[in-house]
Tab-separated table of C-alpha atoms in Angstrom:
chain	number	residue	atom	x	y	z
X	1	MET	CA	159.280	68.321	9.967
X	2	LYS	CA	159.272	65.147	11.723
X	3	GLU	CA	162.085	66.397	13.829
X	4	ILE	CA	160.334	69.347	15.074
X	5	SER	CA	159.113	67.242	18.330
X	6	LYS	CA	162.426	66.453	19.225
X	7	LYS	CA	163.717	69.806	18.589
X	8	ALA	CA	161.289	71.200	20.844
X	9	LEU	CA	162.078	68.927	23.892
X	10	GLU	CA	165.772	69.950	23.210
X	11	ARG	CA	164.858	73.338	23.539
X	12	ILE	CA	162.722	72.566	26.460
X	13	LYS	CA	165.654	70.748	28.408
X	14	LYS	CA	168.243	73.172	27.110
X	15	GLU	CA	166.611	76.280	27.983
X	16	LYS	CA	165.052	74.793	31.410
X	17	ILE	CA	161.495	75.929	30.469
X	18	GLU	CA	159.186	74.749	32.802
X	19	PRO	CA	155.598	74.684	32.941
X	20	THR	CA	154.213	77.549	34.896
X	21	PRO	CA	152.840	77.132	38.400
X	22	LYS	CA	149.127	75.922	38.967
X	23	TRP	CA	148.572	78.630	41.335
X	24	LYS	CA	149.550	81.261	39.001
X	25	PHE	CA	146.705	80.035	36.601
X	26	LEU	CA	144.256	79.590	39.846
X	27	LEU	CA	145.317	83.215	41.091
X	28	LYS	CA	144.487	84.706	37.310
X	29	ASP	CA	141.213	82.673	37.224
X	30	TYR	CA	140.056	84.298	40.651
X	31	ILE	CA	140.897	87.529	39.581
X	32	THR	CA	138.539	87.200	36.814
X	33	TRP	CA	135.953	86.098	38.609
X	34	PHE	CA	136.189	88.833	41.156
X	35	SER	CA	136.457	91.657	38.539
X	36	PHE	CA	133.496	90.353	37.201
X	37	VAL	CA	131.324	90.154	40.295
X	38	LEU	CA	132.581	93.574	41.084
X	39	SER	CA	131.725	94.859	37.769
X	40	ILE	CA	128.056	93.520	38.697
X	41	ILE	CA	128.368	95.396	41.752
X	42	ILE	CA	129.727	98.768	40.558
X	43	GLY	CA	126.810	98.412	37.764
X	44	SER	CA	124.145	98.346	40.516
X	45	PHE	CA	125.338	101.352	42.122
X	46	GLY	CA	124.689	103.097	38.956
X	47	PHE	CA	121.544	101.473	38.567
X	48	ALA	CA	120.558	102.726	42.130
X	49	MET	CA	121.612	106.197	40.716
X	50	VAL	CA	119.519	105.738	37.608
X	51	LEU	CA	116.609	104.891	39.856
X	52	PHE	CA	117.166	108.041	42.115
X	53	MET	CA	117.477	110.382	39.320
X	54	LEU	CA	114.410	108.857	37.670
X	55	LEU	CA	112.368	109.045	40.902
X	56	ASN	CA	113.058	112.275	42.321
X	57	HIS	CA	112.742	114.240	39.186
X	58	ASP	CA	110.069	116.372	38.543
X	59	TRP	CA	108.452	115.330	35.394
X	60	ASP	CA	105.451	117.316	35.572
X	61	ILE	CA	107.232	120.942	35.824
X	62	TYR	CA	107.924	120.838	32.005
X	63	ARG	CA	105.211	123.536	31.717
X	64	TYR	CA	106.907	125.990	33.942
X	65	LEU	CA	109.937	125.872	31.905
X	66	ASN	CA	108.481	126.610	28.731
X	67	ARG	CA	109.445	122.734	27.285
X	68	THR	CA	107.731	120.253	26.066
X	69	PHE	CA	107.298	116.984	27.626
X	70	ILE	CA	110.037	115.185	25.320
X	71	GLU	CA	112.143	118.371	25.338
X	72	HIS	CA	112.017	117.978	29.477
X	73	LEU	CA	112.605	114.208	29.094
X	74	LEU	CA	115.502	114.409	26.946
X	75	VAL	CA	117.166	117.042	28.684
X	76	SER	CA	116.290	115.433	32.197
X	77	LEU	CA	117.116	111.650	31.692
X	78	PRO	CA	120.497	110.547	33.838
X	79	TYR	CA	123.001	109.807	31.023
X	80	LEU	CA	125.754	109.375	33.268
X	81	TRP	CA	124.562	106.960	35.192
X	82	ILE	CA	122.842	105.089	32.374
X	83	LEU	CA	126.334	105.117	30.715
X	84	PHE	CA	128.157	104.206	33.832
X	85	LEU	CA	125.856	101.243	34.380
X	86	LEU	CA	126.150	100.191	30.677
X	87	PHE	CA	130.024	100.357	30.855
X	88	PHE	CA	130.106	98.052	33.705
X	89	ILE	CA	127.475	95.659	32.246
X	90	PHE	CA	129.950	95.377	29.223
X	91	LEU	CA	133.191	94.968	31.527
X	92	ALA	CA	131.158	92.311	33.228
X	93	ASP	CA	130.565	90.457	30.092
X	94	TYR	CA	134.253	90.825	29.151
X	95	ASN	CA	135.613	89.622	32.480
X	96	LEU	CA	133.252	86.420	32.385
X	97	LYS	CA	134.542	85.785	28.568
X	98	HIS	CA	137.841	85.501	30.058
X	99	THR	CA	137.219	82.834	32.612
X	100	LYS	CA	137.966	79.110	31.640
X	101	ARG	CA	134.394	78.393	30.393
X	102	GLY	CA	133.110	81.720	29.748
X	103	TYR	CA	133.226	82.052	26.165
X	104	ARG	CA	130.549	79.398	25.931
X	105	TYR	CA	127.807	81.863	26.903
X	106	LYS	CA	126.316	83.991	24.298
X	107	THR	CA	127.190	87.598	24.662
X	108	TYR	CA	123.454	88.836	24.514
X	109	LEU	CA	122.374	85.807	27.584
X	110	VAL	CA	125.263	87.281	29.548
X	111	LEU	CA	124.603	90.977	29.097
X	112	LEU	CA	120.846	90.303	29.817
X	113	ALA	CA	121.388	88.213	32.740
X	114	SER	CA	124.183	91.338	34.237
X	115	ILE	CA	121.436	93.720	33.394
X	116	ILE	CA	118.682	91.685	35.647
X	117	ILE	CA	121.094	91.306	38.554
X	118	SER	CA	122.498	94.965	38.494
X	119	LEU	CA	118.472	96.096	38.067
X	120	ILE	CA	118.027	93.961	41.407
X	121	MET	CA	120.931	94.762	43.439
X	122	GLY	CA	120.276	98.485	42.476
X	123	SER	CA	116.624	98.569	43.406
X	124	LEU	CA	117.941	97.172	46.822
X	125	LEU	CA	120.460	99.531	46.902
X	126	TYR	CA	118.218	102.510	46.343
X	127	TYR	CA	115.385	100.946	48.403
X	128	PHE	CA	118.224	101.215	51.682
X	129	GLY	CA	118.978	104.965	50.831
X	130	ILE	CA	122.438	104.494	48.938
X	131	GLY	CA	121.142	106.481	45.919
X	132	THR	CA	120.537	109.395	47.887
X	133	LYS	CA	124.097	109.118	49.993
X	134	ILE	CA	125.919	108.835	46.595
X	135	ASN	CA	123.970	111.668	44.749
X	136	ASP	CA	124.755	113.856	47.882
X	137	ILE	CA	128.449	112.893	47.644
X	138	PHE	CA	128.633	113.647	44.219
X	139	ALA	CA	126.788	117.109	44.575
X	140	HIS	CA	128.779	118.128	47.751
X	141	ASN	CA	131.898	117.253	46.237
X	142	PHE	CA	131.821	118.397	42.489
X	143	PRO	CA	130.315	121.105	41.610
X	144	TYR	CA	130.749	120.207	37.989
X	145	TYR	CA	128.519	117.103	38.890
X	146	ARG	CA	126.016	119.266	40.444
X	147	ARG	CA	125.804	122.068	37.479
X	148	VAL	CA	125.801	119.779	34.253
X	149	PHE	CA	124.426	116.185	35.638
X	150	TYR	CA	122.382	117.233	38.788
X	151	PRO	CA	121.120	120.839	38.147
X	152	ARG	CA	117.890	120.672	39.976
X	153	GLU	CA	119.069	123.473	42.196
X	154	GLU	CA	119.270	125.686	39.257
X	155	ILE	CA	115.727	124.288	37.492
X	156	TRP	CA	114.202	124.946	40.763
X	157	ASN	CA	115.936	128.708	41.553
X	158	ASN	CA	113.249	130.401	39.185
X	159	PRO	CA	110.585	132.353	41.213
X	160	GLU	CA	109.689	134.356	38.082
X	161	LYS	CA	108.568	130.997	36.637
X	162	GLY	CA	106.689	129.754	39.903
X	163	LEU	CA	109.814	127.573	41.316
X	164	LEU	CA	111.560	127.941	44.428
X	165	ALA	CA	113.400	125.439	46.488
X	166	GLY	CA	115.771	125.759	49.584
X	167	ILE	CA	115.660	124.765	53.306
X	168	ILE	CA	113.120	125.961	55.852
X	169	THR	CA	114.708	128.537	58.304
X	170	ASN	CA	112.109	129.414	60.657
X	171	VAL	CA	108.366	128.200	61.169
X	172	LYS	CA	106.050	131.373	62.021
X	173	SER	CA	102.785	129.645	61.767
X	174	GLU	CA	101.090	126.795	59.943
X	175	ASN	CA	100.772	129.158	56.788
X	176	GLU	CA	103.841	131.132	56.701
X	177	PHE	CA	107.543	130.565	57.271
X	178	SER	CA	110.734	131.520	55.901
X	179	LEU	CA	112.848	129.927	53.397
X	180	LYS	CA	116.805	130.351	52.515
X	181	ASP	CA	117.044	129.321	48.861
X	182	PHE	CA	120.158	128.083	47.207
X	183	LYS	CA	121.417	131.475	46.828
X	184	GLU	CA	121.113	132.316	50.459
X	185	LYS	CA	118.281	134.740	49.751
X	186	ILE	CA	115.677	134.686	52.491
X	187	TRP	CA	112.238	134.249	51.309
X	188	GLN	CA	108.516	134.664	53.222
X	189	ILE	CA	106.568	131.798	52.001
X	190	GLU	CA	102.830	132.403	52.294
X	191	ALA	CA	101.374	128.733	52.310
X	192	LYS	CA	97.875	129.277	52.951
X	193	ASP	CA	96.533	127.359	50.253
X	194	ALA	CA	99.184	125.032	49.513
X	195	TYR	CA	98.996	121.282	48.844
X	196	LEU	CA	101.443	119.486	50.556
X	197	LYS	CA	102.590	116.617	48.520
X	198	LYS	CA	104.296	113.263	49.502
X	199	ALA	CA	103.670	113.574	53.328
X	200	ILE	CA	105.894	116.565	53.742
X	201	ILE	CA	106.711	118.119	57.278
X	202	ILE	CA	106.795	121.612	57.690
X	203	ARG	CA	109.813	121.958	59.949
X	204	GLU	CA	112.953	124.063	60.657
X	205	GLY	CA	115.774	122.631	58.490
X	206	GLU	CA	113.452	120.462	55.982
X	207	LYS	CA	114.503	121.036	52.294
X	208	ILE	CA	111.708	121.408	50.191
X	209	LYS	CA	110.573	122.630	46.749
X	210	ILE	CA	107.713	125.016	45.888
X	211	ILE	CA	105.223	125.546	43.058
X	212	GLY	CA	103.725	128.799	43.456
X	213	GLU	CA	103.944	132.539	42.226
X	214	LEU	CA	106.195	135.499	42.851
X	215	LYS	CA	103.976	138.189	44.892
X	216	SER	CA	106.930	140.515	45.459
X	217	ILE	CA	110.433	140.647	45.617
X	218	ASN	CA	110.687	138.444	48.707
X	219	ILE	CA	107.493	136.923	49.192
X	220	PHE	CA	106.409	133.799	47.308
X	221	ILE	CA	102.786	132.345	47.255
X	222	ALA	CA	102.948	128.644	47.612
X	223	LYS	CA	100.366	126.491	45.836
X	224	GLU	CA	102.378	122.824	46.021
X	225	ILE	CA	105.109	121.929	48.315
X	226	ARG	CA	107.218	119.165	47.609
X	227	PRO	CA	110.038	117.544	49.677
X	228	TRP	CA	113.330	118.031	48.235
X	229	VAL	CA	114.342	114.434	47.960
X	230	LEU	CA	111.708	111.388	48.079
X	231	GLU	CA	113.316	109.179	50.522
X	232	PRO	CA	113.045	105.558	49.700
X	233	ARG	CA	110.939	103.625	52.387
X	234	GLY	CA	113.095	101.125	54.565
X	235	PRO	CA	115.167	101.662	57.766
X	236	ARG	CA	117.276	104.386	58.041
X	237	ASN	CA	120.460	104.160	60.416
X	238	GLY	CA	119.687	100.362	60.997
X	239	ARG	CA	116.137	101.331	62.347
X	240	PHE	CA	113.056	101.633	61.182
X	241	GLY	CA	111.764	105.584	61.727
X	242	PRO	CA	108.243	106.755	62.068
X	243	GLU	CA	106.087	107.513	58.972
X	244	LYS	CA	106.197	110.890	58.175
X	245	LYS	CA	102.825	112.927	58.431
X	246	SER	CA	101.751	115.991	56.994
X	247	SER	CA	101.533	119.105	59.196
X	248	PRO	CA	97.967	119.669	60.636
X	249	ARG	CA	96.217	122.168	58.739
B	1	MET	CA	164.125	58.773	26.136
B	2	TYR	CA	160.836	57.292	26.357
B	3	THR	CA	160.096	54.639	23.774
B	4	LYS	CA	156.962	54.376	21.619
B	5	GLU	CA	155.682	51.170	24.167
B	6	ASP	CA	155.791	53.876	26.981
B	7	CYS	CA	153.101	56.134	25.152
B	8	GLU	CA	150.623	53.357	23.732
B	9	GLY	CA	147.493	53.089	25.271
B	10	LYS	CA	147.800	56.137	27.395
B	11	THR	CA	145.094	58.871	26.551
B	12	ASP	CA	146.360	62.514	26.033
B	13	GLU	CA	145.099	63.666	29.395
B	14	GLU	CA	147.226	60.735	31.231
B	15	LEU	CA	150.342	61.897	29.061
B	16	VAL	CA	149.712	65.579	30.332
B	17	VAL	CA	149.971	64.149	34.313
B	18	LEU	CA	152.875	62.196	33.352
B	19	THR	CA	154.782	65.293	31.580
B	20	LEU	CA	154.400	67.431	34.414
B	21	LYS	CA	156.406	64.708	36.611
B	22	ASN	CA	158.667	64.036	33.847
B	23	GLU	CA	159.494	66.032	30.707
B	24	ASP	CA	160.298	63.155	28.499
B	25	TYR	CA	156.944	61.782	28.284
B	26	TYR	CA	155.982	65.271	26.553
B	27	LEU	CA	157.664	63.774	23.146
B	28	CYS	CA	154.675	60.983	23.037
B	29	LEU	CA	152.108	63.985	23.231
B	30	MET	CA	154.143	65.953	20.374
B	31	LYS	CA	154.504	63.069	18.208
B	32	ARG	CA	150.917	62.428	18.523
B	33	TYR	CA	150.111	65.877	17.092
B	34	GLU	CA	152.942	66.850	15.327
B	35	GLU	CA	151.521	65.882	11.554
B	36	LYS	CA	148.030	66.862	12.174
B	37	LEU	CA	149.067	70.340	13.650
B	38	SER	CA	151.389	70.638	10.809
B	39	ARG	CA	148.881	70.510	8.275
B	40	TYR	CA	146.324	72.535	10.403
B	41	ILE	CA	148.925	75.410	10.516
B	42	GLN	CA	149.723	74.809	7.120
B	43	ARG	CA	146.158	75.068	5.780
B	44	LEU	CA	145.410	78.071	8.218
B	45	SER	CA	148.109	80.283	7.370
B	46	GLY	CA	149.282	79.211	3.611
B	47	LEU	CA	153.022	79.299	4.781
B	48	PHE	CA	155.893	77.420	3.839
B	49	ASP	CA	157.873	74.528	5.716
B	50	LYS	CA	160.371	76.781	7.339
B	51	ASP	CA	157.359	79.134	8.858
B	52	ILE	CA	155.489	76.160	9.716
B	53	GLU	CA	157.851	74.653	11.858
B	54	ASP	CA	158.439	77.623	13.569
B	55	ILE	CA	155.042	78.141	14.503
B	56	LEU	CA	154.496	74.237	15.519
B	57	GLN	CA	157.483	74.716	17.789
B	58	ASP	CA	156.025	77.741	19.462
B	59	THR	CA	152.917	75.994	19.792
B	60	PHE	CA	154.664	73.067	21.623
B	61	ILE	CA	156.735	74.961	24.082
B	62	LYS	CA	153.534	76.999	24.628
B	63	THR	CA	151.569	74.207	25.382
B	64	TYR	CA	154.154	73.123	27.571
B	65	ARG	CA	154.553	75.900	29.696
B	66	ASN	CA	150.871	76.300	30.283
B	67	LEU	CA	150.046	72.687	30.971
B	68	ASN	CA	149.239	73.436	34.654
B	69	GLU	CA	146.547	75.358	32.811
B	70	PHE	CA	144.951	72.173	31.187
B	71	ASP	CA	141.320	72.124	31.762
B	72	LYS	CA	140.421	68.178	32.174
B	73	ASN	CA	137.042	69.207	31.062
B	74	LEU	CA	138.207	69.897	27.687
B	75	LYS	CA	139.702	67.686	25.209
B	76	PHE	CA	143.529	68.088	25.211
B	77	SER	CA	143.112	67.883	21.048
B	78	SER	CA	140.768	71.382	21.267
B	79	TRP	CA	143.203	72.773	23.531
B	80	ILE	CA	146.625	72.185	21.522
B	81	TYR	CA	144.435	73.290	18.513
B	82	ARG	CA	143.394	76.404	20.428
B	83	ILE	CA	147.094	77.248	21.019
B	84	ALA	CA	148.220	76.316	17.600
B	85	HIS	CA	145.257	78.677	16.243
B	86	ASN	CA	146.647	81.480	18.646
B	87	GLU	CA	150.081	81.141	17.410
B	88	VAL	CA	149.132	81.615	13.655
B	89	ILE	CA	147.238	84.778	14.798
B	90	ASN	CA	150.179	86.113	16.494
B	91	HIS	CA	152.483	85.510	13.365
B	92	TRP	CA	150.358	87.145	11.272
B	93	ARG	CA	150.321	90.036	13.861
B	94	LYS	CA	154.136	90.077	14.160
B	95	THR	CA	154.623	89.811	9.864
B	96	LYS	CA	151.710	92.064	9.175
B	97	ALA	CA	150.904	89.181	6.990
B	98	ARG	CA	147.067	88.471	5.580
B	99	PRO	CA	146.270	85.030	5.961
B	100	LYS	CA	146.022	83.000	2.701
B	101	MET	CA	144.338	79.843	3.820
B	102	VAL	CA	144.717	76.647	1.628
B	103	PHE	CA	141.548	74.401	0.997
B	104	VAL	CA	141.157	72.428	-1.586
B	105	GLU	CA	143.551	69.709	-1.819
B	106	ASP	CA	141.120	66.619	-2.318
B	107	ASN	CA	137.646	66.280	-3.162
B	108	ASN	CA	136.544	64.881	-0.045
B	109	PHE	CA	136.112	68.327	1.340
B	110	LEU	CA	133.645	69.551	-1.458
B	111	GLU	CA	131.854	66.312	-0.973
B	112	SER	CA	131.572	67.207	2.702
B	113	LEU	CA	130.549	70.801	1.696
B	114	VAL	CA	128.056	69.633	-0.615
B	115	SER	CA	126.168	67.023	1.649
B	116	ASP	CA	125.717	69.816	3.964
B	117	SER	CA	124.319	72.021	1.541
B	118	THR	CA	121.174	72.086	-0.414
B	119	THR	CA	123.050	72.497	-3.787
B	120	GLU	CA	123.725	69.799	-6.031
B	121	MET	CA	127.279	69.748	-7.086
B	122	HIS	CA	129.005	67.502	-9.656
B	123	PHE	CA	132.466	67.685	-10.085
B	124	ASP	CA	134.784	69.077	-12.477
B	125	LYS	CA	138.091	69.862	-12.682
B	126	LYS	CA	141.445	71.972	-11.898
B	127	GLN	CA	139.656	75.040	-13.011
B	128	LYS	CA	136.815	74.542	-10.573
B	129	LYS	CA	139.039	73.940	-7.722
B	130	GLU	CA	140.959	76.911	-8.453
B	131	ASN	CA	137.312	78.775	-8.321
B	132	ILE	CA	136.533	77.567	-5.334
B	133	GLN	CA	139.772	78.410	-3.692
B	134	LYS	CA	139.431	81.989	-4.896
B	135	ILE	CA	135.462	82.299	-3.475
B	136	LEU	CA	136.982	80.516	-0.237
B	137	ASN	CA	139.391	82.856	0.141
B	138	GLU	CA	137.067	85.535	-0.550
B	139	LEU	CA	135.153	84.984	2.511
B	140	ASP	CA	135.980	86.436	5.867
B	141	ASP	CA	138.380	85.122	8.100
B	142	LYS	CA	136.019	83.681	10.848
B	143	TYR	CA	134.146	81.764	8.157
B	144	LYS	CA	137.438	80.233	6.696
B	145	GLU	CA	138.435	78.958	10.079
B	146	ALA	CA	135.007	77.527	10.947
B	147	LEU	CA	134.873	75.432	7.443
B	148	LEU	CA	138.739	74.610	7.796
B	149	LEU	CA	137.824	73.176	11.220
B	150	LYS	CA	134.513	71.478	10.321
B	151	TYR	CA	135.720	70.172	7.054
B	152	PHE	CA	139.319	69.422	6.949
B	153	GLU	CA	140.102	69.073	10.433
B	154	GLU	CA	136.858	67.077	11.011
B	155	LYS	CA	136.098	68.580	14.265
B	156	ASP	CA	132.470	68.862	15.353
B	157	TYR	CA	130.963	71.792	16.891
B	158	LYS	CA	131.853	71.337	20.475
B	159	GLU	CA	135.575	71.130	19.648
B	160	ILE	CA	135.003	74.025	17.244
B	161	SER	CA	133.421	76.115	19.970
B	162	ASP	CA	136.503	75.145	22.515
B	163	ILE	CA	139.238	75.717	19.757
B	164	LEU	CA	137.773	79.361	18.491
B	165	LYS	CA	136.310	80.219	22.328
B	166	LYS	CA	132.893	80.773	20.809
B	167	PRO	CA	129.477	79.715	22.076
B	168	ILE	CA	128.623	76.460	20.224
B	169	GLY	CA	125.331	78.620	18.559
B	170	SER	CA	127.709	81.141	17.299
B	171	VAL	CA	129.530	78.190	15.359
B	172	ALA	CA	126.554	76.977	14.124
B	173	THR	CA	125.519	80.247	12.751
B	174	LEU	CA	129.147	80.630	11.383
B	175	LEU	CA	128.870	77.722	9.390
B	176	ASN	CA	125.614	78.075	8.142
B	177	ARG	CA	126.445	81.556	6.814
B	178	ALA	CA	129.789	80.495	5.282
B	179	ARG	CA	127.984	77.517	3.616
B	180	GLU	CA	125.506	80.484	2.274
B	181	LYS	CA	127.768	83.043	1.261
B	182	PHE	CA	129.898	80.104	-0.694
B	183	LYS	CA	126.405	78.931	-2.483
B	184	LYS	CA	125.803	82.229	-3.356
B	185	GLU	CA	129.118	82.963	-4.598
B	186	THR	CA	128.973	79.663	-6.790
B	187	LYS	CA	125.690	80.727	-8.469
B	188	LYS	CA	127.153	84.448	-8.974
B	189	GLN	CA	130.059	82.860	-10.721
B	190	LYS	CA	128.167	80.215	-12.688
B	191	ILE	CA	130.016	77.412	-11.258
B	192	LYS	CA	128.123	74.247	-11.485
B	193	PHE	CA	129.260	71.267	-9.229
């Protein structure tokens, strides 16, 4: 047993074993730290999406869909983005644990810190409209995503149940306008007694959703009109835009 | 080849720096840890001489290869113990062998365990030692590893944390639980100490 040291040294010399260069370890360390930071950042995007989904969901329309509130809640939660966020939070923990001294931190503290950072950064991303942009990209490029994870268009395409949405195509007067729904059908909207929610502007090209009543095959009476997406406050295109005002009644 | 005098008075960390300039200094480091690590590997794995030698040699080679990774904020002993620990795990994976740790060698271990425990223990003999060995071997590996480092290798919590790469709080919890389980099992088997 006492010869082990000598044997080891002989083997080192015979096989010309050399210490791995320091730069390789430094590179590995930098990559691990970079992966940790990247995981937090991507997780933040996930939170921005969770926030977008939660704030733009119509939690009060469950009555129109013959659901209880709990059913509506369970069906509506943005599971995909919550799982996305959780995955990257755990990935951040994994990466930190693989840094030189990361093992010294308790897992629950690392997870908590990662969640808090992702929440703060995610909220900022949402505030600057990133949540909306990401959702638009996914909704336009991945029909499966739209159908399964963001089925708002289907939910709001229920005129028999009093729910209708689409793009305003023509404003005839302040009480009447045309709307093209998501199935390309043109509706005449009577909005004489409609409540305009969240500073909506009735103008051509505006995407809206309407709670109301089906009058006939292509006429819909609006009781409440809402914007399709609740725009977060903050600069758009690098400058502050004017506040939206309700159209004069 | 360097003599004993070349090594004396130098810290492990100084020897690491010297080894990176001249590999012969590595012999000094290996000789310092040869016996300690042999015992540690033997206790951890329960293997015999040939396998222990192989694992120890692999440990030394790996340590040498990774010398540039050595973090000066860490104790060298913790670092080389960590490598030895990992080499034993690798050996188990390669041979698919279950660990069979060997704990009971002398009374000092039990006395150390007793002094940290609230149970009063009086000693008996060989039968008791065998019972204790059995109880200890029935503990989960993570508890056995922690007990081994604390009571046999006499490492403190920080060193155990660095060797096992766990937070200090987790090490403390592991040791507390290990002692509790040990106590519970001795009561169950009606072993009096």
